[in-house]
Amino acid sequence: MSDHEDRETFCHDPIGHAEARAGMTVGELAESYGEAGIGANDLHEAVDVYAEMLDDDVTTFFGLAGAMVPTGMRAVVSELIRDGHVDVLVTTGANLTHDTIEAIGGKHHHGEVTPPERTEREHDETLRDEGVDRIYNVYLPQEHFALFENHLREEVFSVLEAEGAVSIQRMTEELGRANSEVNAREDVAEDAGVLAAAYENDVPVYCPAFQDSVLGLQAWMYSQTSEFTVDALADMTDITDIAYEADSAGAMVVGGGVPKNYVLQTMLVSPDAYDYAVQLTMDPSNTGGLSGATLDEARSWGKLEKDARNVSVYADATITLPLVVAAARERAGE
């Protein structure tokens, strides 16, 4: 007799089959993913969770790591800010650097990882000689960094110098103002971007490791010959106050590193924790590193409520972020 002979017929939640047909909306595609398994089902659940986070009663913390701005995700984030779906943005100095470069007239360009006739090293040596920086398959001409330096010195640091030690958030606020004004004044074809949207909509932008970027290098160099200085601890009170006062809170975490931890750790000094969380990452959890750590693991630290709705999607965020955002916004009727 078989061990399972007395078991009732197994009929729990059978796997269906996703559809891919002409004319589907992104929301319909994401809904279809719910019939499937593995990553498709995770993405479907991420849409469910993020759609709930779009509710006006949820205070949403958005963590943005990785090369998301130079690789073309800039408008996704700035539109979320302008439409009131981001209450706090935590990101890297690199993303802010590249956002500013585009705001004031620079551009990133499609490139190659390795041309057919060269090795990758030979290719990068050639780019070095030509004054072109490479981010995987994206190129950035180095002259844009000179434009960036002038912008910081003339439009941002010189204004902040008179204020004494400023917080990083105060610096990003001033940078957003400058990006917005220069973009309009110079009639730049590209949108003013993430920092400008945050400035125009009173959304605080925190960049806890801004020193780890060209923005940080420029701030340090300017401080060597001026009274300009940054207080790295000043932001801690403000961001933890926002977390403390939130009736309901959600975390959308794109990538890992410092932005992810900074978003999640805000709840360690709050009586409550995140009610919702979505993570889009490619880092594995079994290395023990924070970037790939599951959100369930974060629950053990008290960063998520025990009954929080959370999901991690392990895939390239340049693919998953637009899909999740578009499908969730479609569901919300936007």
mmCIF file of C-alpha atoms in Angstrom:
data_model
loop_
_atom_site.group_PDB
_atom_site.id
_atom_site.type_symbol
_atom_site.label_atom_id
_atom_site.label_comp_id
_atom_site.label_asym_id
_atom_site.label_seq_id
_atom_site.Cartn_x
_atom_site.Cartn_y
_atom_site.Cartn_z
ATOM 1 C CA MET A 1 0.000 0.000 0.000
ATOM 2 C CA SER A 2 1.283 3.455 -0.891
ATOM 3 C CA ASP A 3 1.980 5.851 1.992
ATOM 4 C CA HIS A 4 -0.301 8.434 0.457
ATOM 5 C CA GLU A 5 -3.164 6.156 -0.519
ATOM 6 C CA ASP A 6 -5.460 7.626 2.124
ATOM 7 C CA ARG A 7 -4.655 11.228 1.205
ATOM 8 C CA GLU A 8 -7.378 13.308 -0.423
ATOM 9 C CA THR A 9 -6.812 14.276 -4.026
ATOM 10 C CA PHE A 10 -4.182 17.021 -4.114
ATOM 11 C CA CYS A 11 -5.856 20.059 -5.614
ATOM 12 C CA HIS A 12 -4.270 22.998 -3.810
ATOM 13 C CA ASP A 13 -3.658 26.089 -5.962
ATOM 14 C CA PRO A 14 -2.566 24.460 -9.241
ATOM 15 C CA ILE A 15 -0.011 26.179 -11.465
ATOM 16 C CA GLY A 16 -1.589 27.862 -14.449
ATOM 17 C CA HIS A 17 0.097 29.292 -17.498
ATOM 18 C CA ALA A 18 1.035 32.877 -18.138
ATOM 19 C CA GLU A 19 -0.211 34.586 -21.267
ATOM 20 C CA ALA A 20 1.777 36.709 -23.669
ATOM 21 C CA ARG A 21 -0.509 38.075 -26.330
ATOM 22 C CA ALA A 22 -0.683 41.189 -28.440
ATOM 23 C CA GLY A 23 -2.502 44.094 -26.873
ATOM 24 C CA MET A 24 -2.005 43.137 -23.221
ATOM 25 C CA THR A 25 -1.407 45.929 -20.758
ATOM 26 C CA VAL A 26 1.515 45.634 -18.359
ATOM 27 C CA GLY A 27 -1.003 45.146 -15.563
ATOM 28 C CA GLU A 28 -2.596 42.238 -17.391
ATOM 29 C CA LEU A 29 0.825 40.703 -17.970
ATOM 30 C CA ALA A 30 1.714 40.982 -14.276
ATOM 31 C CA GLU A 31 -1.648 39.474 -13.358
ATOM 32 C CA SER A 32 -0.940 36.605 -15.750
ATOM 33 C CA TYR A 33 2.410 36.055 -14.015
ATOM 34 C CA GLY A 34 0.420 35.096 -10.929
ATOM 35 C CA GLU A 35 -0.575 31.861 -12.652
ATOM 36 C CA ALA A 36 3.076 30.834 -12.987
ATOM 37 C CA GLY A 37 5.848 29.988 -10.558
ATOM 38 C CA ILE A 38 9.384 31.044 -9.578
ATOM 39 C CA GLY A 39 10.270 34.658 -10.450
ATOM 40 C CA ALA A 40 7.090 35.384 -12.392
ATOM 41 C CA ASN A 41 4.986 34.652 -9.320
ATOM 42 C CA ASP A 42 7.315 36.753 -7.142
ATOM 43 C CA LEU A 43 6.903 39.702 -9.494
ATOM 44 C CA HIS A 44 3.129 39.283 -9.433
ATOM 45 C CA GLU A 45 3.212 39.383 -5.624
ATOM 46 C CA ALA A 46 5.496 42.437 -5.696
ATOM 47 C CA VAL A 47 2.864 44.247 -7.745
ATOM 48 C CA ASP A 48 0.234 43.290 -5.159
ATOM 49 C CA VAL A 49 2.314 44.603 -2.267
ATOM 50 C CA TYR A 50 3.500 47.765 -4.007
ATOM 51 C CA ALA A 51 -0.034 48.619 -5.138
ATOM 52 C CA GLU A 52 -1.056 48.679 -1.474
ATOM 53 C CA MET A 53 1.922 50.906 -0.690
ATOM 54 C CA LEU A 54 0.629 53.498 -3.181
ATOM 55 C CA ASP A 55 -2.225 54.282 -0.800
ATOM 56 C CA ASP A 56 -2.026 57.840 0.533
ATOM 57 C CA ASP A 57 -2.124 56.557 4.113
ATOM 58 C CA VAL A 58 1.157 54.653 3.718
ATOM 59 C CA THR A 59 4.423 56.531 4.294
ATOM 60 C CA THR A 60 6.718 55.160 1.596
ATOM 61 C CA PHE A 61 10.504 54.991 1.928
ATOM 62 C CA PHE A 62 12.209 54.407 -1.417
ATOM 63 C CA GLY A 63 15.761 52.993 -1.470
ATOM 64 C CA LEU A 64 17.610 53.341 -4.764
ATOM 65 C CA ALA A 65 21.022 51.695 -5.169
ATOM 66 C CA GLY A 66 23.003 50.560 -8.179
ATOM 67 C CA ALA A 67 23.460 52.362 -11.484
ATOM 68 C CA MET A 68 19.756 53.047 -11.898
ATOM 69 C CA VAL A 69 19.921 56.651 -13.098
ATOM 70 C CA PRO A 70 22.622 56.304 -15.800
ATOM 71 C CA THR A 71 20.976 53.144 -17.127
ATOM 72 C CA GLY A 72 17.651 54.830 -17.830
ATOM 73 C CA MET A 73 15.474 54.452 -14.710
ATOM 74 C CA ARG A 74 15.561 58.173 -13.860
ATOM 75 C CA ALA A 75 12.083 59.080 -15.115
ATOM 76 C CA VAL A 76 10.441 56.142 -13.313
ATOM 77 C CA VAL A 77 11.627 57.512 -9.970
ATOM 78 C CA SER A 78 11.049 61.204 -10.684
ATOM 79 C CA GLU A 79 7.483 60.534 -11.849
ATOM 80 C CA LEU A 80 6.740 58.565 -8.683
ATOM 81 C CA ILE A 81 7.968 61.535 -6.663
ATOM 82 C CA ARG A 82 5.935 64.055 -8.646
ATOM 83 C CA ASP A 83 2.800 61.945 -8.271
ATOM 84 C CA GLY A 84 3.153 61.733 -4.499
ATOM 85 C CA HIS A 85 4.244 58.104 -4.189
ATOM 86 C CA VAL A 86 7.593 58.696 -2.483
ATOM 87 C CA ASP A 87 7.735 60.252 0.981
ATOM 88 C CA VAL A 88 11.442 59.611 1.580
ATOM 89 C CA LEU A 89 14.166 58.852 -0.961
ATOM 90 C CA VAL A 90 17.425 57.208 0.103
ATOM 91 C CA THR A 91 19.999 56.773 -2.642
ATOM 92 C CA THR A 92 23.671 56.855 -3.571
ATOM 93 C CA GLY A 93 25.908 59.775 -4.417
ATOM 94 C CA ALA A 94 26.499 58.140 -7.792
ATOM 95 C CA ASN A 95 22.808 58.241 -8.707
ATOM 96 C CA LEU A 96 22.633 61.891 -7.628
ATOM 97 C CA THR A 97 25.732 62.694 -9.658
ATOM 98 C CA HIS A 98 24.319 61.158 -12.827
ATOM 99 C CA ASP A 99 20.888 62.685 -12.207
ATOM 100 C CA THR A 100 22.471 66.126 -11.966
ATOM 101 C CA ILE A 101 24.578 65.650 -15.082
ATOM 102 C CA GLU A 102 21.436 64.987 -17.128
ATOM 103 C CA ALA A 103 19.535 67.829 -15.444
ATOM 104 C CA ILE A 104 22.130 70.394 -16.544
ATOM 105 C CA GLY A 105 22.605 69.192 -20.110
ATOM 106 C CA GLY A 106 24.845 66.102 -20.076
ATOM 107 C CA LYS A 107 23.840 62.744 -21.516
ATOM 108 C CA HIS A 108 24.645 59.077 -21.111
ATOM 109 C CA HIS A 109 25.016 56.995 -24.243
ATOM 110 C CA HIS A 110 24.532 53.421 -25.427
ATOM 111 C CA GLY A 111 27.850 51.602 -25.554
ATOM 112 C CA GLU A 112 29.426 48.170 -25.689
ATOM 113 C CA VAL A 113 30.871 45.873 -23.067
ATOM 114 C CA THR A 114 33.343 44.323 -25.486
ATOM 115 C CA PRO A 115 33.537 45.146 -29.223
ATOM 116 C CA PRO A 116 34.089 42.103 -31.459
ATOM 117 C CA GLU A 117 37.601 43.137 -32.473
ATOM 118 C CA ARG A 118 38.965 43.794 -28.950
ATOM 119 C CA THR A 119 39.255 42.217 -25.544
ATOM 120 C CA GLU A 120 37.382 43.965 -22.736
ATOM 121 C CA ARG A 121 40.664 45.301 -21.365
ATOM 122 C CA GLU A 122 41.742 46.675 -24.750
ATOM 123 C CA HIS A 123 38.321 48.266 -25.127
ATOM 124 C CA ASP A 124 38.535 49.996 -21.745
ATOM 125 C CA GLU A 125 42.084 51.170 -22.424
ATOM 126 C CA THR A 126 40.814 52.786 -25.624
ATOM 127 C CA LEU A 127 37.918 54.414 -23.789
ATOM 128 C CA ARG A 128 40.384 55.741 -21.201
ATOM 129 C CA ASP A 129 42.429 57.372 -23.977
ATOM 130 C CA GLU A 130 39.257 58.813 -25.502
ATOM 131 C CA GLY A 131 37.999 60.257 -22.205
ATOM 132 C CA VAL A 132 34.919 58.054 -21.926
ATOM 133 C CA ASP A 133 33.768 56.321 -18.719
ATOM 134 C CA ARG A 134 31.935 52.986 -19.012
ATOM 135 C CA ILE A 135 29.125 51.632 -16.830
ATOM 136 C CA TYR A 136 28.653 48.138 -18.294
ATOM 137 C CA ASN A 137 27.054 49.010 -21.665
ATOM 138 C CA VAL A 138 26.562 52.720 -20.971
ATOM 139 C CA TYR A 139 29.087 55.459 -21.859
ATOM 140 C CA LEU A 140 29.568 58.828 -20.181
ATOM 141 C CA PRO A 141 31.955 61.406 -21.709
ATOM 142 C CA GLN A 142 34.283 62.730 -19.012
ATOM 143 C CA GLU A 143 33.732 66.372 -19.965
ATOM 144 C CA HIS A 144 30.359 66.132 -18.252
ATOM 145 C CA PHE A 145 32.157 65.865 -14.918
ATOM 146 C CA ALA A 146 33.730 69.282 -15.520
ATOM 147 C CA LEU A 147 30.224 70.637 -16.160
ATOM 148 C CA PHE A 148 29.101 68.943 -12.947
ATOM 149 C CA GLU A 149 31.967 70.444 -10.916
ATOM 150 C CA ASN A 150 31.223 73.965 -12.121
ATOM 151 C CA HIS A 151 27.538 73.503 -11.336
ATOM 152 C CA LEU A 152 28.273 72.379 -7.779
ATOM 153 C CA ARG A 153 30.721 75.183 -7.084
ATOM 154 C CA GLU A 154 28.711 78.011 -8.600
ATOM 155 C CA GLU A 155 25.138 76.965 -7.848
ATOM 156 C CA VAL A 156 25.281 74.786 -4.707
ATOM 157 C CA PHE A 157 28.366 74.845 -2.489
ATOM 158 C CA SER A 158 28.795 78.619 -2.639
ATOM 159 C CA VAL A 159 25.199 79.033 -1.405
ATOM 160 C CA LEU A 160 25.593 76.505 1.431
ATOM 161 C CA GLU A 161 28.948 77.837 2.590
ATOM 162 C CA ALA A 162 27.313 80.681 4.506
ATOM 163 C CA GLU A 163 25.112 78.257 6.491
ATOM 164 C CA GLY A 164 27.923 76.569 8.391
ATOM 165 C CA ALA A 165 27.802 72.774 8.788
ATOM 166 C CA VAL A 166 24.840 71.468 6.778
ATOM 167 C CA SER A 167 23.175 68.080 6.731
ATOM 168 C CA ILE A 168 23.477 65.833 3.702
ATOM 169 C CA GLN A 169 19.731 66.246 3.172
ATOM 170 C CA ARG A 170 20.130 70.032 3.140
ATOM 171 C CA MET A 171 22.840 69.649 0.499
ATOM 172 C CA THR A 172 20.652 67.398 -1.685
ATOM 173 C CA GLU A 173 17.783 69.864 -1.289
ATOM 174 C CA GLU A 174 19.961 72.710 -2.534
ATOM 175 C CA LEU A 175 21.233 70.546 -5.370
ATOM 176 C CA GLY A 176 17.639 69.805 -6.352
ATOM 177 C CA ARG A 177 16.840 73.520 -6.386
ATOM 178 C CA ALA A 178 19.871 74.249 -8.541
ATOM 179 C CA ASN A 179 19.065 71.410 -10.945
ATOM 180 C CA SER A 180 15.493 72.625 -11.324
ATOM 181 C CA GLU A 181 16.461 76.244 -11.923
ATOM 182 C CA VAL A 182 19.375 75.594 -14.288
ATOM 183 C CA ASN A 183 17.338 73.056 -16.258
ATOM 184 C CA ALA A 184 14.639 75.667 -16.854
ATOM 185 C CA ARG A 185 17.016 78.584 -17.366
ATOM 186 C CA GLU A 186 19.173 76.755 -19.914
ATOM 187 C CA ASP A 187 16.132 75.149 -21.579
ATOM 188 C CA VAL A 188 17.693 71.686 -21.268
ATOM 189 C CA ALA A 189 15.874 69.131 -23.397
ATOM 190 C CA GLU A 190 16.116 66.406 -20.745
ATOM 191 C CA ASP A 191 13.763 66.466 -17.746
ATOM 192 C CA ALA A 192 15.107 68.111 -14.582
ATOM 193 C CA GLY A 193 15.047 64.712 -12.885
ATOM 194 C CA VAL A 194 14.945 63.071 -9.486
ATOM 195 C CA LEU A 195 16.490 65.718 -7.242
ATOM 196 C CA ALA A 196 14.511 68.501 -8.905
ATOM 197 C CA ALA A 197 11.262 66.559 -8.479
ATOM 198 C CA ALA A 198 12.082 65.965 -4.817
ATOM 199 C CA TYR A 199 12.846 69.657 -4.269
ATOM 200 C CA GLU A 200 9.682 70.787 -6.027
ATOM 201 C CA ASN A 201 7.527 68.367 -3.990
ATOM 202 C CA ASP A 202 9.198 68.705 -0.561
ATOM 203 C CA VAL A 203 10.449 65.116 -0.534
ATOM 204 C CA PRO A 204 13.631 64.709 1.526
ATOM 205 C CA VAL A 205 16.535 62.960 -0.190
ATOM 206 C CA TYR A 206 19.027 61.179 2.058
ATOM 207 C CA CYS A 207 22.399 60.012 0.810
ATOM 208 C CA PRO A 208 24.201 58.515 3.824
ATOM 209 C CA ALA A 209 27.334 57.464 1.895
ATOM 210 C CA PHE A 210 27.525 60.474 -0.422
ATOM 211 C CA GLN A 211 31.314 60.641 0.157
ATOM 212 C CA ASP A 212 31.539 57.442 -1.900
ATOM 213 C CA SER A 213 30.917 59.248 -5.197
ATOM 214 C CA VAL A 214 32.083 62.061 -7.444
ATOM 215 C CA LEU A 215 29.586 64.262 -5.584
ATOM 216 C CA GLY A 216 31.427 63.451 -2.353
ATOM 217 C CA LEU A 217 34.830 64.047 -3.915
ATOM 218 C CA GLN A 218 33.717 67.450 -5.167
ATOM 219 C CA ALA A 219 32.294 68.372 -1.763
ATOM 220 C CA TRP A 220 35.546 67.375 -0.069
ATOM 221 C CA MET A 221 37.689 69.341 -2.538
ATOM 222 C CA TYR A 222 35.540 72.443 -2.135
ATOM 223 C CA SER A 223 35.796 72.142 1.661
ATOM 224 C CA GLN A 224 39.600 72.314 1.485
ATOM 225 C CA THR A 225 39.538 75.971 0.469
ATOM 226 C CA SER A 226 36.277 77.182 2.032
ATOM 227 C CA GLU A 227 34.115 77.063 5.152
ATOM 228 C CA PHE A 228 31.745 74.562 3.559
ATOM 229 C CA THR A 229 31.288 71.383 5.597
ATOM 230 C CA VAL A 230 28.750 68.577 6.019
ATOM 231 C CA ASP A 231 27.427 67.052 9.240
ATOM 232 C CA ALA A 232 26.986 63.347 8.428
ATOM 233 C CA LEU A 233 24.893 62.623 11.551
ATOM 234 C CA ALA A 234 22.429 65.487 11.204
ATOM 235 C CA ASP A 235 19.976 63.529 9.044
ATOM 236 C CA MET A 236 19.470 60.736 11.549
ATOM 237 C CA THR A 237 16.946 62.667 13.623
ATOM 238 C CA ASP A 238 14.805 63.705 10.673
ATOM 239 C CA ILE A 239 14.499 60.333 8.980
ATOM 240 C CA THR A 240 13.853 58.464 12.222
ATOM 241 C CA ASP A 241 11.201 61.038 13.156
ATOM 242 C CA ILE A 242 9.410 60.345 9.869
ATOM 243 C CA ALA A 243 9.490 56.619 10.616
ATOM 244 C CA TYR A 244 8.391 57.151 14.217
ATOM 245 C CA GLU A 245 5.386 59.269 13.224
ATOM 246 C CA ALA A 246 4.171 57.058 10.353
ATOM 247 C CA ASP A 247 0.842 55.342 11.031
ATOM 248 C CA SER A 248 1.627 52.822 8.288
ATOM 249 C CA ALA A 249 4.937 52.478 6.468
ATOM 250 C CA GLY A 250 6.249 50.740 3.375
ATOM 251 C CA ALA A 251 9.732 50.185 1.952
ATOM 252 C CA MET A 252 10.466 49.883 -1.754
ATOM 253 C CA VAL A 253 14.110 48.784 -1.939
ATOM 254 C CA VAL A 254 15.851 48.715 -5.322
ATOM 255 C CA GLY A 255 19.252 47.090 -4.997
ATOM 256 C CA GLY A 256 21.109 46.751 -1.731
ATOM 257 C CA GLY A 257 24.043 48.359 -0.003
ATOM 258 C CA VAL A 258 23.776 51.483 2.110
ATOM 259 C CA PRO A 259 20.386 52.721 0.781
ATOM 260 C CA LYS A 260 18.746 49.407 1.677
ATOM 261 C CA ASN A 261 20.159 49.310 5.188
ATOM 262 C CA TYR A 262 19.471 52.994 5.832
ATOM 263 C CA VAL A 263 15.828 52.539 4.841
ATOM 264 C CA LEU A 264 15.348 49.425 6.944
ATOM 265 C CA GLN A 265 17.286 50.527 10.027
ATOM 266 C CA THR A 266 15.042 53.553 10.535
ATOM 267 C CA MET A 267 12.563 51.218 12.216
ATOM 268 C CA LEU A 268 15.043 50.013 14.834
ATOM 269 C CA VAL A 269 14.351 53.082 16.986
ATOM 270 C CA SER A 270 10.644 53.239 16.239
ATOM 271 C CA PRO A 271 7.880 51.522 18.222
ATOM 272 C CA ASP A 272 6.533 50.053 14.984
ATOM 273 C CA ALA A 273 8.068 48.540 11.854
ATOM 274 C CA TYR A 274 7.362 48.348 8.135
ATOM 275 C CA ASP A 275 3.925 47.042 7.194
ATOM 276 C CA TYR A 276 4.937 46.529 3.559
ATOM 277 C CA ALA A 277 8.239 45.891 1.817
ATOM 278 C CA VAL A 278 9.339 45.047 -1.717
ATOM 279 C CA GLN A 279 12.939 44.264 -2.637
ATOM 280 C CA LEU A 280 14.287 44.130 -6.193
ATOM 281 C CA THR A 281 17.790 42.656 -6.219
ATOM 282 C CA MET A 282 20.151 40.235 -7.923
ATOM 283 C CA ASP A 283 22.259 39.495 -4.839
ATOM 284 C CA PRO A 284 21.879 36.030 -3.290
ATOM 285 C CA SER A 285 20.969 35.641 0.351
ATOM 286 C CA ASN A 286 23.292 32.745 1.146
ATOM 287 C CA THR A 287 26.434 34.915 1.324
ATOM 288 C CA GLY A 288 25.143 36.579 4.482
ATOM 289 C CA GLY A 289 25.514 40.037 2.960
ATOM 290 C CA LEU A 290 22.852 42.660 3.511
ATOM 291 C CA SER A 291 22.286 43.361 -0.187
ATOM 292 C CA GLY A 292 20.830 39.906 -0.801
ATOM 293 C CA ALA A 293 19.378 39.329 2.655
ATOM 294 C CA THR A 294 15.716 38.419 2.515
ATOM 295 C CA LEU A 295 13.101 40.720 3.927
ATOM 296 C CA ASP A 296 12.041 37.833 6.138
ATOM 297 C CA GLU A 297 15.489 38.063 7.725
ATOM 298 C CA ALA A 298 14.844 41.772 8.309
ATOM 299 C CA ARG A 299 11.736 40.750 10.249
ATOM 300 C CA SER A 300 13.962 39.007 12.807
ATOM 301 C CA TRP A 301 15.619 42.372 13.512
ATOM 302 C CA GLY A 302 12.316 44.135 14.056
ATOM 303 C CA LYS A 303 12.548 46.105 10.817
ATOM 304 C CA LEU A 304 9.317 44.535 9.486
ATOM 305 C CA GLU A 305 6.170 43.803 11.415
ATOM 306 C CA LYS A 306 5.547 40.108 12.040
ATOM 307 C CA ASP A 307 2.470 40.272 9.805
ATOM 308 C CA ALA A 308 4.023 42.603 7.198
ATOM 309 C CA ARG A 309 3.401 41.881 3.528
ATOM 310 C CA ASN A 310 6.760 41.518 1.842
ATOM 311 C CA VAL A 311 8.363 39.959 -1.217
ATOM 312 C CA SER A 312 11.797 39.846 -2.845
ATOM 313 C CA VAL A 313 12.248 39.629 -6.605
ATOM 314 C CA TYR A 314 15.646 38.328 -7.697
ATOM 315 C CA ALA A 315 16.268 39.771 -11.151
ATOM 316 C CA ASP A 316 17.798 42.767 -12.913
ATOM 317 C CA ALA A 317 16.077 45.822 -11.435
ATOM 318 C CA THR A 318 16.251 47.695 -14.742
ATOM 319 C CA ILE A 319 13.746 45.067 -15.918
ATOM 320 C CA THR A 320 11.646 44.597 -12.787
ATOM 321 C CA LEU A 321 11.307 48.173 -11.499
ATOM 322 C CA PRO A 322 9.374 49.559 -14.499
ATOM 323 C CA LEU A 323 7.184 46.440 -14.630
ATOM 324 C CA VAL A 324 6.276 46.541 -10.943
ATOM 325 C CA VAL A 325 5.673 50.285 -10.904
ATOM 326 C CA ALA A 326 3.615 50.363 -14.108
ATOM 327 C CA ALA A 327 1.484 47.374 -13.137
ATOM 328 C CA ALA A 328 0.857 48.672 -9.612
ATOM 329 C CA ARG A 329 -0.073 52.116 -10.901
ATOM 330 C CA GLU A 330 -2.413 50.576 -13.463
ATOM 331 C CA ARG A 331 -4.096 48.648 -10.663
ATOM 332 C CA ALA A 332 -4.435 51.848 -8.652
ATOM 333 C CA GLY A 333 -6.246 53.412 -11.609
ATOM 334 C CA GLU A 334 -3.543 55.920 -12.535
#
